[in-house]
PDB file of C-alpha atoms in Angstrom:
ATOM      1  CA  UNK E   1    -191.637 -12.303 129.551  1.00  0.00           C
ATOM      2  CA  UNK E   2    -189.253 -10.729 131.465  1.00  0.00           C
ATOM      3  CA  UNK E   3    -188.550  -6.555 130.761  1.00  0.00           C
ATOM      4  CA  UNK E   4    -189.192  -6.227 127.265  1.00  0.00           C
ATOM      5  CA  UNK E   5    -187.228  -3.701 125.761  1.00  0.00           C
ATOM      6  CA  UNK E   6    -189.558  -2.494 122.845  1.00  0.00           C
ATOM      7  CA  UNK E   7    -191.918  -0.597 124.919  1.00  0.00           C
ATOM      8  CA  UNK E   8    -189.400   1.430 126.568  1.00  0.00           C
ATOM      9  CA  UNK E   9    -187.573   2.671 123.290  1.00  0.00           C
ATOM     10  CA  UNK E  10    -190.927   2.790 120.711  1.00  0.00           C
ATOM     11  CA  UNK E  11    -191.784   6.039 122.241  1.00  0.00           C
ATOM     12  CA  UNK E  12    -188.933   8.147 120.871  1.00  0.00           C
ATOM     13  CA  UNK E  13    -189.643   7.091 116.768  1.00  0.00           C
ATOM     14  CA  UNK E  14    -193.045   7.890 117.396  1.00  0.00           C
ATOM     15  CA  UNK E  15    -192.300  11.408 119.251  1.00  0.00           C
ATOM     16  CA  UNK E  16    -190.388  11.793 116.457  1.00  0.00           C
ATOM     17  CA  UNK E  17    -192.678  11.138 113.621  1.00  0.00           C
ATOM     18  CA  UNK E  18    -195.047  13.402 115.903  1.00  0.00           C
ATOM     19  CA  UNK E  19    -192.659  16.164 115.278  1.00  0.00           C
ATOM     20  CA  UNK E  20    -192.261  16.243 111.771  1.00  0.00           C
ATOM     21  CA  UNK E  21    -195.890  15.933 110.932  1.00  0.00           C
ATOM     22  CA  UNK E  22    -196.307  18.885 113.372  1.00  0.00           C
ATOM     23  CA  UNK E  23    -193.251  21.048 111.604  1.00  0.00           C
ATOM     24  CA  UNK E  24    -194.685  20.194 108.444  1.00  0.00           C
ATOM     25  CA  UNK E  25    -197.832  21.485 109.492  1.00  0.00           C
ATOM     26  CA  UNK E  26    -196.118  24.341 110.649  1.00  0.00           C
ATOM     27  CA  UNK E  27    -193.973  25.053 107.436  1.00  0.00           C
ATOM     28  CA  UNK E  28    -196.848  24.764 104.686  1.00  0.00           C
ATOM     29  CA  UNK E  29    -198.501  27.330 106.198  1.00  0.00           C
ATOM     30  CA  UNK E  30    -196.536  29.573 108.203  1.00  0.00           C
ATOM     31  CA  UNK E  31    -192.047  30.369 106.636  1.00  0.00           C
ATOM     32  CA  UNK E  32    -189.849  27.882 105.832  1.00  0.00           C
ATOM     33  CA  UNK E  33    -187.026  28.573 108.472  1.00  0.00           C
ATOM     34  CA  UNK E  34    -187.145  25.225 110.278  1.00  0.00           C
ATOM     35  CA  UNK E  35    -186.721  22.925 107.476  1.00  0.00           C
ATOM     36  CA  UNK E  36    -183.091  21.613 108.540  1.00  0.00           C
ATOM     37  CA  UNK E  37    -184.123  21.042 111.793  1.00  0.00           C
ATOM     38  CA  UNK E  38    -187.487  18.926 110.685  1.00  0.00           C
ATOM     39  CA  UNK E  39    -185.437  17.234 108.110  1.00  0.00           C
ATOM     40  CA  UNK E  40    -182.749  16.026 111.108  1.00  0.00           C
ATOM     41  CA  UNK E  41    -185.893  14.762 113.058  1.00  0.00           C
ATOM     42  CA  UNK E  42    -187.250  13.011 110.107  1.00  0.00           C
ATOM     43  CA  UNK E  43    -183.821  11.473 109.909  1.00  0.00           C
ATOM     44  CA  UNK E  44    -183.427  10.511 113.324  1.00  0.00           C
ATOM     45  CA  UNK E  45    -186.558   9.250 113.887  1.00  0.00           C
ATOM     46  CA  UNK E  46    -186.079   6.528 111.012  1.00  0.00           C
ATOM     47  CA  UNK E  47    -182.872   5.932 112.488  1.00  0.00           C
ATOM     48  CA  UNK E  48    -184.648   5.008 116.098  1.00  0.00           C
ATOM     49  CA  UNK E  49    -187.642   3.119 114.176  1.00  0.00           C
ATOM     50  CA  UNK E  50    -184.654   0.539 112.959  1.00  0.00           C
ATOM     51  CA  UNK E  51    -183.487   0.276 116.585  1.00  0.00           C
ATOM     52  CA  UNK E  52    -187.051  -0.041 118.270  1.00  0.00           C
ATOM     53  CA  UNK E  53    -188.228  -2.552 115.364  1.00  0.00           C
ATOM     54  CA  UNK E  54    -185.146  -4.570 116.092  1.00  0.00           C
ATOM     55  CA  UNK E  55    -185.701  -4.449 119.195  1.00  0.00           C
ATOM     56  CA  UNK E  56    -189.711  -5.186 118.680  1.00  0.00           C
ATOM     57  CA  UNK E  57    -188.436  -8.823 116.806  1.00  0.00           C
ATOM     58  CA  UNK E  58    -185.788  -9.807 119.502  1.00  0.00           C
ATOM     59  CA  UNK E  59    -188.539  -9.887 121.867  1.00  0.00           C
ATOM     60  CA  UNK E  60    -191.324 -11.279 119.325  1.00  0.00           C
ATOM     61  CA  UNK E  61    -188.697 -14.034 119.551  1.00  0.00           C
ATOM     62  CA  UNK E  62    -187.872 -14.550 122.804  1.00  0.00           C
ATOM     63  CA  UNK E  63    -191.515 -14.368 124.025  1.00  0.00           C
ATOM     64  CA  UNK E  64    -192.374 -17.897 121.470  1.00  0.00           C
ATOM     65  CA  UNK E  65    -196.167 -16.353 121.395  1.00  0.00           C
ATOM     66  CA  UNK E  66    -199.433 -18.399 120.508  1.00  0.00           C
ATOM     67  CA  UNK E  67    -200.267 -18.738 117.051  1.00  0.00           C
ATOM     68  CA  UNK E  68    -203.088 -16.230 117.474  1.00  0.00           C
ATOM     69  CA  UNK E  69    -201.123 -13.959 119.185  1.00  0.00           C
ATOM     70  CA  UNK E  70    -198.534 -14.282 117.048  1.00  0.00           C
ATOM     71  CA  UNK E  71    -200.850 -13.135 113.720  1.00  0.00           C
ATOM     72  CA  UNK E  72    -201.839  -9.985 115.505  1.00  0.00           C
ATOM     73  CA  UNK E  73    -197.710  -9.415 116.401  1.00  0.00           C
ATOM     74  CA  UNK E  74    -197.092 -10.007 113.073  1.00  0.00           C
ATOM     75  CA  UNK E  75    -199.649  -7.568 111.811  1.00  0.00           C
ATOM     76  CA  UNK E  76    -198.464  -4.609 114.145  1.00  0.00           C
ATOM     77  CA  UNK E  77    -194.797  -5.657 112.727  1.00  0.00           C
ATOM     78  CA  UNK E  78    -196.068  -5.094 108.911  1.00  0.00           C
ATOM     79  CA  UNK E  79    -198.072  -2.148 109.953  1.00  0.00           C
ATOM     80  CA  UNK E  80    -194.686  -0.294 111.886  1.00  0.00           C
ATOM     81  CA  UNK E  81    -192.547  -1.678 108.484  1.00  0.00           C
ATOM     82  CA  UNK E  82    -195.193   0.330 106.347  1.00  0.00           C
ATOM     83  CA  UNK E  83    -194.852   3.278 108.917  1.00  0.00           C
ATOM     84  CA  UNK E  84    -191.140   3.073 108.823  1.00  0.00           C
ATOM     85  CA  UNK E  85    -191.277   3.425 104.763  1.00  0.00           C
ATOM     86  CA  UNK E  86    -193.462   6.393 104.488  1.00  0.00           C
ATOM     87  CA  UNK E  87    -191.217   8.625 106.958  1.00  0.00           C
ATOM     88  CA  UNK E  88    -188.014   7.312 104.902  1.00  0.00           C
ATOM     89  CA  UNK E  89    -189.800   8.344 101.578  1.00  0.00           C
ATOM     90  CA  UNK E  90    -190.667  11.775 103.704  1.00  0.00           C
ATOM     91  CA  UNK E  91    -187.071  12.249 104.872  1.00  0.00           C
ATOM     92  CA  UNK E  92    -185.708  11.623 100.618  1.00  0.00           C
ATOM     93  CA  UNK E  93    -188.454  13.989  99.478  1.00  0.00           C
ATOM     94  CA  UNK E  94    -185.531  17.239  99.993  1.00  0.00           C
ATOM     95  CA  UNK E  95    -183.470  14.920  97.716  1.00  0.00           C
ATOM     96  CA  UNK E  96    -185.869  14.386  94.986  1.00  0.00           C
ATOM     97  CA  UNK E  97    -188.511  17.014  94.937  1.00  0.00           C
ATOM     98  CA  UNK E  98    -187.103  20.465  93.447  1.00  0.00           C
ATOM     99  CA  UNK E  99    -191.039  22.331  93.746  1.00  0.00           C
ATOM    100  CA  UNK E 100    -193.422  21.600  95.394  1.00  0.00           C
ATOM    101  CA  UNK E 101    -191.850  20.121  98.308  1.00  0.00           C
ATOM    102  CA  UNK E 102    -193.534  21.782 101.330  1.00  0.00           C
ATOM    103  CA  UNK E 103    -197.671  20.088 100.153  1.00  0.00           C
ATOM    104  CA  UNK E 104    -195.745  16.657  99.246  1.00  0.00           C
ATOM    105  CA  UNK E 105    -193.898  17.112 102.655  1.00  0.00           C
ATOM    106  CA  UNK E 106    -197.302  17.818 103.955  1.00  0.00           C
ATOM    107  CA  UNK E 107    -198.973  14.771 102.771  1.00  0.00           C
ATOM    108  CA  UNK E 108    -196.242  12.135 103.227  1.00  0.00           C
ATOM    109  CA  UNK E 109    -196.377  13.091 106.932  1.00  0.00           C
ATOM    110  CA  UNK E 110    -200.240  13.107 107.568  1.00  0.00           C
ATOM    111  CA  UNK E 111    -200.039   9.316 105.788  1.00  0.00           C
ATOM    112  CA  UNK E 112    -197.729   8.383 107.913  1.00  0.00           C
ATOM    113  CA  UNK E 113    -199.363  10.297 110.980  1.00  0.00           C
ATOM    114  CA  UNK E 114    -202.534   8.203 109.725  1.00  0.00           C
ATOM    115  CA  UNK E 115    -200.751   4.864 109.877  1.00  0.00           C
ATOM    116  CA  UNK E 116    -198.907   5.854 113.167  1.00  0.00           C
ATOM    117  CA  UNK E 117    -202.110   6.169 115.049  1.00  0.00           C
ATOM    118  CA  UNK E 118    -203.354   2.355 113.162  1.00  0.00           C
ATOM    119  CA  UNK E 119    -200.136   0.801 114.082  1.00  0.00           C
ATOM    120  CA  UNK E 120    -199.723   2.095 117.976  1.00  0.00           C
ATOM    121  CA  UNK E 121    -203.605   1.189 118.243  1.00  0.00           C
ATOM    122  CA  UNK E 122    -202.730  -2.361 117.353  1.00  0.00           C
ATOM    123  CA  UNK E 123    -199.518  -2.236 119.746  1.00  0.00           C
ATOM    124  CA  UNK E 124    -201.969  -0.961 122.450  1.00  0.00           C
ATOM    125  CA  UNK E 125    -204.156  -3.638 121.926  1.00  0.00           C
ATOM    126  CA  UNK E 126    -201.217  -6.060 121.718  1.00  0.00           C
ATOM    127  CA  UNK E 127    -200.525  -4.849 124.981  1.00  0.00           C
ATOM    128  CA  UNK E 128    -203.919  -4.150 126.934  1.00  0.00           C
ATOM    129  CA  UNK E 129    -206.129  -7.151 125.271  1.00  0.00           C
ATOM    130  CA  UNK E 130    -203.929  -9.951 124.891  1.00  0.00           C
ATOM    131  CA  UNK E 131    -201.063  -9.152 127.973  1.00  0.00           C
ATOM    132  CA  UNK E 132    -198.228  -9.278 125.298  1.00  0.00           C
ATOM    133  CA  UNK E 133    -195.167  -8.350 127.415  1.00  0.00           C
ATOM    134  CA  UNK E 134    -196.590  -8.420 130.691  1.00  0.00           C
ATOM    135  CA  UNK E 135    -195.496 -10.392 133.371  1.00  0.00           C
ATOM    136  CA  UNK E 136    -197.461 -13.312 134.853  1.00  0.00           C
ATOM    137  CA  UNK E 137    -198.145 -11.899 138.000  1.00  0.00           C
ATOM    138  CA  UNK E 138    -200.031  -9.278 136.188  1.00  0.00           C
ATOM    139  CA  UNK E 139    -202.309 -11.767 134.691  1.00  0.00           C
ATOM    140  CA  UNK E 140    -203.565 -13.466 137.847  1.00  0.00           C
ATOM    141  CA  UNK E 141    -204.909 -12.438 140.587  1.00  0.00           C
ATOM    142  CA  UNK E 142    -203.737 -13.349 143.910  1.00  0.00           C
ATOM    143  CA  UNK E 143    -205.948 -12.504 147.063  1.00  0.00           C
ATOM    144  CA  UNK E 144    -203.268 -11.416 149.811  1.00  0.00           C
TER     145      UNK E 144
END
């Protein structure tokens, strides 16, 4: 497969989602001052996870994988989806939370944390175990 373009843009969604779990952290148990800001990352990083999952499919479907391979693709893709939907219900909790909003803040983003780490380990291993988006020449070796 020839430059994937997944792997170069996954990295900003997940910086992202990085963030906000961190300014969460930070706002449950130190002030309150940087909720815009972590709400605007929250944003934008759902915002990049539609672009990088897009971009995730166009090259599921250029690439015409095994079967096998294809199930473990496939399970990464359900596993980003159900990553995706946690930090969308974490960037609506401002909308319909009134109290309380800085623990349920809190806990949406260590789920999705949890299911980040689950979903780039099975994108690693994508990567790493089966040679998904690598280029042939990385796959054999050719004495010189």
């Amino acid at each position: 497969m020839k430059k994937p373009i997944h792997p170069m843009i996954v990295h900003f969604p997940i910086d992202g989602c990085m963030v906000t779990f961190g300014g969460d952290i930070y706002q449950y148990f130190g002030n309150n001052r940087y909720a815009d800001i972590i709400e605007l990352v929250v944003i934008s990083s759902c915002v990049l996870a539609v672009i990088s999952m897009a971009a995730g499919l166009v090259d599921y479907l250029r690439q015409k994988p095994e079967e096998a391979i294809a199930r473990h693709i496939e399970n990464h893709m359900y596993w980003a989806l159900a990553l995706f939907m946690v930090f969308t219900m974490r960037a609506l909790l401002p909308l319909m939370l009134s109290h309380n909003l800085l623990l349920w803040s809190l806990m949406c983003s260590f789920l999705g944390f949890v299911v980040l780490i689950y979903t780039a380990w099975l994108g690693g291993h994508l990567v790493y175990s089966h040679g998904v988006g690598q280029a042939e020449a990385f796959h054999t070796k050719k004495n010189i």
